[in-house]
mmCIF file of C-alpha atoms in Angstrom:
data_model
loop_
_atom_site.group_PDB
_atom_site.id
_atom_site.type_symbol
_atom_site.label_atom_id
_atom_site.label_comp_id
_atom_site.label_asym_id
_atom_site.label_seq_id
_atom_site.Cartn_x
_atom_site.Cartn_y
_atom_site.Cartn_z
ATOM 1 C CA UNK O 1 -14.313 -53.315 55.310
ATOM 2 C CA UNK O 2 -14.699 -52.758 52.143
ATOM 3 C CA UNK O 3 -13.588 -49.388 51.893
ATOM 4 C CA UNK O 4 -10.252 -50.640 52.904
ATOM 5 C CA UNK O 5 -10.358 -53.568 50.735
ATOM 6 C CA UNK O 6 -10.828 -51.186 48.061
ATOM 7 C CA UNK O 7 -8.343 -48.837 49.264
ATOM 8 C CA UNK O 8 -6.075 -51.394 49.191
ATOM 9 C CA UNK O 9 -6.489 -52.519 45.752
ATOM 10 C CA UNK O 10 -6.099 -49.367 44.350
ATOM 11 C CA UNK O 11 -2.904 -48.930 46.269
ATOM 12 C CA UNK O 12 -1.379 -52.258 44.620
ATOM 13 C CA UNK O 13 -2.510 -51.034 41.147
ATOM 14 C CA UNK O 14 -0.665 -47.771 42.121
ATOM 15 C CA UNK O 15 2.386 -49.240 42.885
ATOM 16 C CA UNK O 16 2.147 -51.373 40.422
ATOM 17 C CA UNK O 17 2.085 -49.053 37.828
ATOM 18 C CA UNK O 18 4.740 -46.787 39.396
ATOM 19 C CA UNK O 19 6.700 -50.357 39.418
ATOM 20 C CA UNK O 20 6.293 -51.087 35.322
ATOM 21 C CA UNK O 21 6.814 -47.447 34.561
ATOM 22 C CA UNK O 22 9.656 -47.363 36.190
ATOM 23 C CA UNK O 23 11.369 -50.680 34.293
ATOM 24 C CA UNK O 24 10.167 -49.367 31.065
ATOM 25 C CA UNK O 25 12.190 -46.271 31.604
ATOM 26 C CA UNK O 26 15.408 -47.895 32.613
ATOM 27 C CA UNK O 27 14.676 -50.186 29.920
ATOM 28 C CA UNK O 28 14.441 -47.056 27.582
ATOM 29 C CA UNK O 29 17.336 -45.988 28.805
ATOM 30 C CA UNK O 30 19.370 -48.618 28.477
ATOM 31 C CA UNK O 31 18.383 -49.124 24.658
ATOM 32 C CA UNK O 32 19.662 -45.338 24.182
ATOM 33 C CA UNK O 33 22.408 -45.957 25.932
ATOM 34 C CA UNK O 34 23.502 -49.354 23.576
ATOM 35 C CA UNK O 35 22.084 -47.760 20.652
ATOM 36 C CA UNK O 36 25.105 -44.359 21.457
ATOM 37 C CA UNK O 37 27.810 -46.837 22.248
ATOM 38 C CA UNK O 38 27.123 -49.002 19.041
ATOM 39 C CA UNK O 39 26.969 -45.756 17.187
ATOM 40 C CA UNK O 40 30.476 -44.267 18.694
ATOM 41 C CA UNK O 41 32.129 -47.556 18.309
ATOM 42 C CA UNK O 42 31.170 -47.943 14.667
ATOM 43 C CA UNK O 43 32.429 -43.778 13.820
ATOM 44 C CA UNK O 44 35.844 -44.849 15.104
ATOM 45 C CA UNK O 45 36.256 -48.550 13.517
ATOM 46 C CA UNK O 46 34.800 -46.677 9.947
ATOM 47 C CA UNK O 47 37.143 -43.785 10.435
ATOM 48 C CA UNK O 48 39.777 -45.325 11.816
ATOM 49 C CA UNK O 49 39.858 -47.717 9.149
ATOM 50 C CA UNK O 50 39.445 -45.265 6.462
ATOM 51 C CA UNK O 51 42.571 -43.740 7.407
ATOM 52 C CA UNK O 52 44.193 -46.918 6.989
ATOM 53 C CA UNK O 53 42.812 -47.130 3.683
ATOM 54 C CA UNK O 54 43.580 -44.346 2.659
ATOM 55 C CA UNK O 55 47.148 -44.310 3.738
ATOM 56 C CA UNK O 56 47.816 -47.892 2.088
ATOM 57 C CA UNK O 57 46.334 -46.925 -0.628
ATOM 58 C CA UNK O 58 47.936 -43.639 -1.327
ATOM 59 C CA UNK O 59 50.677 -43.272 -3.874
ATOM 60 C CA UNK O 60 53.158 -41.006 -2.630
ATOM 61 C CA UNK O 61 56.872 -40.716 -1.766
ATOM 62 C CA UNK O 62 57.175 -39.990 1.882
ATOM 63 C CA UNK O 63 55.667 -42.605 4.074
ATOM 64 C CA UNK O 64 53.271 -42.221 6.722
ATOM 65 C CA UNK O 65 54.966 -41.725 10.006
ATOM 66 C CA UNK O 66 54.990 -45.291 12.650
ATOM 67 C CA UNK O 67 53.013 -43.001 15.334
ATOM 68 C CA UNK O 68 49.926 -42.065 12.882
ATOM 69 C CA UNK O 69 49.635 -45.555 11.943
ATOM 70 C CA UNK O 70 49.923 -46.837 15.176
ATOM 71 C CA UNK O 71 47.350 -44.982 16.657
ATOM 72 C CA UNK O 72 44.900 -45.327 13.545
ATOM 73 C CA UNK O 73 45.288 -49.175 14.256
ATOM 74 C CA UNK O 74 44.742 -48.560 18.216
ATOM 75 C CA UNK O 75 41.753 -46.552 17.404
ATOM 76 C CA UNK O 76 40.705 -49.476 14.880
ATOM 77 C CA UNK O 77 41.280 -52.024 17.479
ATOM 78 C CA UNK O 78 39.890 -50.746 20.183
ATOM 79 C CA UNK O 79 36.526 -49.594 18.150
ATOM 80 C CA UNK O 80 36.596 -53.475 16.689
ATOM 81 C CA UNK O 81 36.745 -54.333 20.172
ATOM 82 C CA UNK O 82 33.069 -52.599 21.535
ATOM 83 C CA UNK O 83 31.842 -53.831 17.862
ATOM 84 C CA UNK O 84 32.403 -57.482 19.337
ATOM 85 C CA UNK O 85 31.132 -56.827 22.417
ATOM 86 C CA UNK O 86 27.985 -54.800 21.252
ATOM 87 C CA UNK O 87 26.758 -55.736 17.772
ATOM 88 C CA UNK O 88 25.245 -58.836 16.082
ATOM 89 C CA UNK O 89 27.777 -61.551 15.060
ATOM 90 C CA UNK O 90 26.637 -60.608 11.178
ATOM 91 C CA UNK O 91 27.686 -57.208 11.424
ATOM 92 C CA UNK O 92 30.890 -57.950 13.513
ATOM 93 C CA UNK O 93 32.060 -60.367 10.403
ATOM 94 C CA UNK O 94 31.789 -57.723 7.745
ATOM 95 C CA UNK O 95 33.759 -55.730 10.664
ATOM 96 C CA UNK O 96 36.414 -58.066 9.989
ATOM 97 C CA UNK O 97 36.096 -58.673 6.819
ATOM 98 C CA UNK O 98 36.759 -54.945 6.270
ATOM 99 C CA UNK O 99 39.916 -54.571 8.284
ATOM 100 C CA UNK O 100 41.380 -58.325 6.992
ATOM 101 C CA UNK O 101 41.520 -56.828 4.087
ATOM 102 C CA UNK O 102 42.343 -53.654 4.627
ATOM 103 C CA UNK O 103 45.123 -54.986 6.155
ATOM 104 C CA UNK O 104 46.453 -56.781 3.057
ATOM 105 C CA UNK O 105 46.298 -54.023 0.737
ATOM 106 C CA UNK O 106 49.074 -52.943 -0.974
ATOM 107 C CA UNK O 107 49.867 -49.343 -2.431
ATOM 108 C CA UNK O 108 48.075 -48.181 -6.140
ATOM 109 C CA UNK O 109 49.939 -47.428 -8.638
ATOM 110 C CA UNK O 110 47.064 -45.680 -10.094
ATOM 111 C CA UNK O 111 45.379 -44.432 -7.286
ATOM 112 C CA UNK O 112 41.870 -46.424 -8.102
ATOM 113 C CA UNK O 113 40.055 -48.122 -5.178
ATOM 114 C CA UNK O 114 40.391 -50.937 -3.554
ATOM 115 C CA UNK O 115 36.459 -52.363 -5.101
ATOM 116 C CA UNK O 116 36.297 -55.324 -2.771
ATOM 117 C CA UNK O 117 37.274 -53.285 0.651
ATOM 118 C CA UNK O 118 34.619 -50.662 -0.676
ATOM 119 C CA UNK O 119 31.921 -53.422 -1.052
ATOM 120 C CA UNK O 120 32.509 -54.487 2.326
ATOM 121 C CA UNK O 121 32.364 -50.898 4.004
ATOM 122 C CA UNK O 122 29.295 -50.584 2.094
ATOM 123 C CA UNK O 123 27.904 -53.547 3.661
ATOM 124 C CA UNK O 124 28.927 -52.789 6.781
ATOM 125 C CA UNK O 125 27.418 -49.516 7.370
ATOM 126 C CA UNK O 126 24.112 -50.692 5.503
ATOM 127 C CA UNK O 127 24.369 -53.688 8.647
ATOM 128 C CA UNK O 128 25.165 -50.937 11.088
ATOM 129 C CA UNK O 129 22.085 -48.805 9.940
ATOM 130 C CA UNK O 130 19.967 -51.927 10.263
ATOM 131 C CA UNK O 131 21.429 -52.770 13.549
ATOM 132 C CA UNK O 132 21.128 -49.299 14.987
ATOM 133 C CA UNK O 133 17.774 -48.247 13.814
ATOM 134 C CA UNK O 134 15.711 -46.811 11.201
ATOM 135 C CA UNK O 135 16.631 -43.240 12.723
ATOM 136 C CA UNK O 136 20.280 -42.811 10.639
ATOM 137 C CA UNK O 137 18.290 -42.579 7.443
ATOM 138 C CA UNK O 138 19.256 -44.469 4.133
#
């Protein structure tokens, strides 16, 4: 009887364990998995925005076309978008922050930066770095 009693036991513990290493591996997973889609989100909103900055704040004669700037907004949109749905509500207000005002800058006459839309991508990739880890370095 006890034989089987212990055979028993042991069996539980087994299965038990294969049972929590099996959720910590999903959970690992998953954390890789949010971790890459915060990452891709935040490449396209930062270079989809820097285009926009860019192209506002360029001094030149011919104007951007309406299909560049169109997409370069989609792509900003839609990257603003998974930001929302993925990232802390602090590092989704800088988001906006950044493309508010990006939005309401005008062309330079002498080509300097915009200081205030630079401050705010600054602080939004320090957030991001935060946010996705100590891996991305500085």
């Amino acid at each position: 009887m006890s034989n089987l009693l212990a055979g028993a036991i042991g069996a539980l513990l087994g299965l038990a364990g294969v049972a929590l290493g099996g959720w910590l591996q999903r959970r690992g997973e998953h954390q890789r998995w949010l971790r890459d889609q915060k990452l891709r989100a935040a490449i396209d909103f930062i270079g989809a925005t820097g285009a926009i900055y860019d192209r506002r704040r360029r001094v030149e004669a011919a104007l951007p076309t309406a299909t560049s700037q169109g997409t370069d907004w989609a792509r900003a949109q839609d990257a603003r978008s998974a930001l929302y749905l993925l990232c802390d509500e602090a590092t989704v207000e800088v988001a906006e922050a950044l493309i508010t005002r990006v939005r309401r800058l005008q062309h330079a006459t002498d080509g300097s930066p915009d200081e205030e839309a630079i401050s705010l991508l600054r602080d939004l990739v320090r957030r991001l770095r935060t946010e996705l880890g100590a891996g991305l370095g500085k």
